[in-house]
Coordinates of C-alpha atoms in Angstrom, one line a residue:
M5 CA -63.3 -38.3 13.3
R6 CA -61.0 -41.0 12.2
K7 CA -60.9 -39.5 8.7
S8 CA -60.1 -36.0 10.2
M9 CA -57.2 -37.4 12.2
K10 CA -55.8 -39.1 9.1
L11 CA -55.9 -35.8 7.2
F12 CA -54.3 -34.0 10.1
S13 CA -51.4 -36.5 10.2
I14 CA -50.8 -36.1 6.5
A15 CA -50.8 -32.3 6.7
A16 CA -48.4 -32.4 9.7
A17 CA -46.0 -34.7 7.8
C18 CA -46.1 -32.4 4.8
A19 CA -45.3 -29.4 7.1
V20 CA -42.3 -31.3 8.6
F21 CA -41.1 -32.1 5.1
V22 CA -41.4 -28.5 3.9
L23 CA -39.7 -27.2 7.0
A24 CA -36.9 -29.7 6.6
G25 CA -36.5 -28.4 3.0
C26 CA -36.3 -24.8 4.2
G27 CA -33.7 -25.7 6.8
S28 CA -31.6 -27.4 4.2
N29 CA -31.7 -24.2 2.0
G30 CA -30.7 -22.0 4.9
A31 CA -27.7 -24.2 5.6
G32 CA -26.4 -23.8 2.1
G33 CA -28.6 -26.2 0.2
N34 CA -29.5 -23.4 -2.1
A35 CA -25.9 -22.6 -3.1
A36 CA -26.2 -24.3 -6.5
S37 CA -29.3 -22.5 -7.6
G38 CA -28.3 -19.1 -6.2
G39 CA -24.6 -19.2 -7.3
N40 CA -25.1 -16.9 -10.2
T41 CA -26.6 -14.0 -8.1
S42 CA -24.3 -14.2 -5.1
T43 CA -21.6 -11.6 -4.4
P44 CA -18.1 -13.0 -5.2
A45 CA -16.2 -14.0 -2.0
A46 CA -13.0 -12.2 -1.1
G47 CA -10.2 -13.4 -3.3
E48 CA -12.5 -14.1 -6.2
S49 CA -12.8 -11.9 -9.3
T50 CA -15.3 -11.7 -12.0
G51 CA -13.2 -9.3 -14.1
A52 CA -15.5 -6.5 -13.1
A53 CA -12.9 -4.2 -11.5
L54 CA -10.6 -4.2 -14.5
G55 CA -13.6 -3.8 -16.8
K56 CA -14.8 -0.8 -14.9
I57 CA -11.4 0.9 -15.2
K58 CA -11.4 0.2 -19.0
E59 CA -14.9 1.5 -19.4
R60 CA -14.0 4.6 -17.5
G61 CA -11.0 5.1 -19.6
K62 CA -8.9 6.3 -16.7
L63 CA -6.8 4.8 -13.9
V64 CA -7.2 6.4 -10.5
V65 CA -4.1 5.9 -8.4
G66 CA -3.3 6.8 -4.8
V67 CA 0.2 8.2 -4.4
K68 CA 2.1 10.3 -2.0
Y69 CA 2.8 14.0 -2.6
D70 CA 5.4 14.5 0.1
T71 CA 8.0 11.7 -0.6
K72 CA 11.0 12.8 -2.7
L73 CA 12.1 10.3 -5.2
F74 CA 8.8 8.4 -5.0
G75 CA 6.0 10.9 -5.1
L76 CA 6.6 14.6 -4.7
K77 CA 4.4 17.5 -5.8
D78 CA 6.1 20.4 -7.3
P79 CA 4.4 23.5 -5.8
A80 CA 5.3 25.6 -8.8
S81 CA 4.1 23.3 -11.6
G82 CA 1.6 21.3 -9.6
N83 CA 3.1 18.1 -11.1
V84 CA 3.7 15.0 -9.0
E85 CA 6.9 13.1 -9.9
G86 CA 8.8 10.1 -8.7
F87 CA 9.4 6.4 -9.0
D88 CA 5.9 5.5 -7.9
I89 CA 4.5 7.9 -10.5
D90 CA 6.5 6.3 -13.4
I91 CA 5.4 2.8 -12.3
S92 CA 1.7 4.0 -12.2
K93 CA 2.0 5.5 -15.7
A94 CA 3.4 2.2 -16.9
I95 CA 0.4 0.3 -15.5
A96 CA -2.0 2.8 -17.1
K97 CA -0.2 2.2 -20.4
H98 CA -0.6 -1.5 -20.0
I99 CA -4.2 -1.4 -19.1
L100 CA -5.4 1.5 -21.2
D101 CA -2.7 1.9 -23.9
D102 CA -2.1 5.4 -22.6
E103 CA 0.3 6.4 -19.8
N104 CA -1.6 9.7 -19.5
A105 CA -5.0 8.1 -18.9
I106 CA -4.4 8.4 -15.2
E107 CA -5.6 10.5 -12.2
L108 CA -3.4 10.9 -9.2
K109 CA -4.9 11.3 -5.8
E110 CA -2.9 12.2 -2.7
V111 CA -2.7 9.5 0.1
T112 CA -0.8 9.2 3.3
S113 CA 0.2 6.1 5.2
K114 CA -2.9 6.6 7.3
T115 CA -5.4 7.3 4.6
R116 CA -4.4 5.0 1.8
I117 CA -6.2 1.8 2.8
P118 CA -9.5 3.6 3.8
M119 CA -9.4 5.5 0.5
L120 CA -8.8 2.3 -1.4
N121 CA -11.6 0.4 0.3
N122 CA -14.2 3.1 0.0
G123 CA -13.6 3.2 -3.8
E124 CA -11.9 6.6 -4.1
I125 CA -9.0 5.0 -5.9
D126 CA -8.3 1.9 -8.0
M127 CA -4.9 1.1 -6.4
V128 CA -2.3 2.4 -4.0
V129 CA 1.3 2.9 -5.4
A130 CA 2.8 4.7 -2.3
T131 CA 5.8 3.0 -0.7
M132 CA 3.5 0.5 1.0
T133 CA 5.2 -2.4 2.7
I134 CA 3.5 -5.8 2.2
T135 CA 2.6 -7.3 5.7
E136 CA 0.5 -10.2 6.8
E137 CA -1.7 -7.7 8.7
R138 CA -2.4 -5.6 5.6
K139 CA -3.1 -8.7 3.6
Q140 CA -6.2 -9.1 5.7
E141 CA -7.5 -5.8 4.4
V142 CA -6.2 -5.5 0.8
D143 CA -4.6 -7.6 -2.0
F144 CA -1.1 -7.0 -3.1
S145 CA 0.9 -7.2 -6.3
D146 CA 4.3 -8.8 -6.5
V147 CA 7.1 -6.8 -4.8
Y148 CA 7.9 -3.7 -7.0
F149 CA 10.6 -2.2 -4.8
Q150 CA 12.8 -3.6 -2.0
A151 CA 13.6 -1.2 0.9
G152 CA 14.7 -1.4 4.5
Q153 CA 14.1 0.8 7.5
S154 CA 16.8 3.1 8.7
L155 CA 17.4 6.4 10.5
L156 CA 17.8 10.0 9.4
V157 CA 19.7 12.3 11.8
K158 CA 21.5 15.7 11.8
K159 CA 25.1 15.4 10.8
G160 CA 27.3 15.0 13.9
S161 CA 24.6 13.3 15.8
P162 CA 25.7 10.6 18.4
I163 CA 23.1 8.3 16.9
Q164 CA 24.9 6.4 14.1
G165 CA 22.6 3.4 14.0
I166 CA 19.7 1.5 15.7
E167 CA 22.1 0.4 18.4
D168 CA 22.4 4.0 19.6
V169 CA 18.7 4.5 20.1
T170 CA 17.5 4.1 23.7
A171 CA 14.4 4.5 25.7
D172 CA 15.5 8.1 26.3
T173 CA 15.6 8.9 22.6
T174 CA 12.7 10.6 20.8
V175 CA 12.2 9.3 17.4
L176 CA 9.9 10.8 14.7
G177 CA 7.6 8.8 12.4
T178 CA 4.4 8.9 10.4
K179 CA 0.9 7.7 11.4
G180 CA -0.2 4.4 10.0
S181 CA 3.3 3.3 8.9
T182 CA 5.1 0.0 9.8
S183 CA 8.1 2.1 10.7
V184 CA 6.6 3.2 14.0
K185 CA 5.7 -0.3 15.0
N186 CA 9.1 -1.6 14.0
I187 CA 11.1 1.0 16.0
R188 CA 9.0 0.2 19.1
D189 CA 9.7 -3.5 18.6
Q190 CA 13.4 -2.7 18.2
V191 CA 13.8 -0.4 21.2
S192 CA 11.7 -1.1 24.3
G193 CA 10.2 2.1 25.7
V194 CA 11.4 4.4 23.0
K195 CA 9.5 7.7 22.7
V196 CA 7.8 8.1 19.3
L197 CA 6.2 11.2 17.9
E198 CA 3.9 10.5 15.0
F199 CA 3.0 12.9 12.2
D200 CA 0.5 12.9 9.3
N201 CA 3.2 12.9 6.6
Y202 CA 6.9 12.7 6.0
Q203 CA 7.4 16.4 5.4
D204 CA 5.8 17.3 8.8
A205 CA 8.1 14.7 10.4
F206 CA 11.2 16.1 8.7
N207 CA 10.2 19.6 9.7
A208 CA 9.9 18.4 13.3
L209 CA 13.4 16.9 13.1
K210 CA 14.8 20.2 11.9
A211 CA 13.0 21.9 14.7
G212 CA 14.7 19.7 17.3
Q213 CA 11.5 17.8 18.4
G214 CA 13.3 14.5 18.0
A215 CA 16.8 13.1 17.6
A216 CA 16.1 10.9 14.6
L217 CA 13.4 10.3 12.0
T218 CA 12.7 6.7 11.0
T219 CA 11.2 5.2 7.9
D220 CA 12.4 3.2 4.8
D221 CA 15.9 4.1 3.7
S222 CA 14.6 4.9 0.2
I223 CA 12.5 7.7 1.6
L224 CA 15.1 9.0 3.9
Y225 CA 17.6 9.3 1.1
G226 CA 15.1 11.6 -0.6
M227 CA 15.0 13.8 2.6
A228 CA 18.7 13.9 2.9
A229 CA 18.9 15.1 -0.7
Q230 CA 16.7 18.0 0.2
D231 CA 19.0 19.2 3.0
P232 CA 22.7 18.3 3.2
N233 CA 22.8 18.9 6.9
Y234 CA 21.1 15.6 7.4
E235 CA 22.2 12.0 6.7
V236 CA 21.0 8.4 6.7
V237 CA 23.0 6.4 9.3
G238 CA 23.5 2.7 10.1
K239 CA 22.5 -0.4 8.2
P240 CA 18.8 -1.1 7.5
F241 CA 17.3 -3.0 10.4
T242 CA 14.1 -4.4 8.7
D243 CA 13.1 -5.8 5.3
E244 CA 10.5 -3.6 3.6
P245 CA 9.1 -5.1 0.4
Y246 CA 6.8 -2.6 -1.3
G247 CA 3.6 -3.8 -3.0
I248 CA 0.8 -2.2 -5.0
A249 CA -2.4 -2.6 -3.1
V250 CA -5.9 -3.1 -4.6
Q251 CA -9.3 -3.9 -3.0
K252 CA -9.8 -7.5 -1.7
G253 CA -11.0 -9.8 -4.5
N254 CA -9.8 -7.6 -7.4
T255 CA -7.5 -10.3 -8.6
D256 CA -8.0 -9.3 -12.2
V257 CA -6.4 -5.9 -11.4
V258 CA -3.5 -7.6 -9.5
E259 CA -2.9 -9.8 -12.6
A260 CA -2.7 -6.7 -14.8
I261 CA -0.3 -5.0 -12.4
N262 CA 1.9 -8.1 -12.2
E263 CA 1.9 -8.4 -16.0
T264 CA 3.1 -4.8 -16.2
L265 CA 5.9 -5.4 -13.7
K266 CA 7.1 -8.5 -15.5
A267 CA 7.1 -6.6 -18.8
L268 CA 9.1 -3.7 -17.3
H269 CA 11.7 -6.1 -15.9
D270 CA 12.0 -8.1 -19.1
S271 CA 12.4 -5.0 -21.2
G272 CA 14.9 -3.3 -18.9
E273 CA 12.6 -0.4 -18.4
Y274 CA 12.3 -1.1 -14.7
D275 CA 16.0 -0.7 -14.3
A276 CA 15.9 2.6 -16.2
I277 CA 13.2 4.0 -13.9
Y278 CA 15.0 2.7 -10.8
E279 CA 18.3 4.4 -11.8
K280 CA 16.5 7.6 -12.9
W281 CA 15.1 8.1 -9.3
I282 CA 17.4 6.1 -7.0
G283 CA 20.6 7.0 -8.7
K284 CA 21.9 3.4 -9.1
K285 CA 20.8 0.1 -10.6
P286 CA 18.7 -2.2 -8.4
A287 CA 20.6 -4.9 -6.5
E288 CA 20.6 -8.3 -8.2

């Protein structure tokens, strides 16, 4: 009996030791041995994303099809042209040595992050403002275009700036854009109608559904160029730095984009693209 009790005590002690070991592994004690098989944490990169693009031989970019000067599809030719398109081609040339090794997919302010994060596109080059909130969902490149929010109105409108917008004013904007949030922050109680894309919002302005359309001045100038009956008024009332978005953790792709942007600035090609579409050289 005494021998049985001794054996039981030894077995119990071993069990406690084993359980303690299991508990340690569950709390992270297995990190060293399992590090090679774990999924990289957000913000880390194994080079896999860039490698997959190179292996595929094609860069898939989300761009807008309705934004004159930045990304606008010609219904006759089917071609999409603009500042964002030229920047995208430059990135494709840097990564794949061929600016035509690119596939453009249409995105809107509402769909661009979901399409990026479900893997439909490699990056978003679509007048996307860098914000702290968006940084929680995606990673951004360096700023590639500096814009500011303003207002588009019919010529002769009493609205000549943000100071003329009141709670009784109906302002038009696009779903998922920072512009809608900004105008509500600027003018308490303002009425805002949101549309899926800029062209729908512009058509609504022409139809008299609102007194002003708000988004980044760079986009509004493109709309005003389409119809001389409309004009951009007032000074920009926000700071809108555009960034190129990629999936969280794809830092290898971010690095490749930033290398492209630096090369474009250093060579003067960025200024040429800017002047081609915006009509003036970028501010110093």
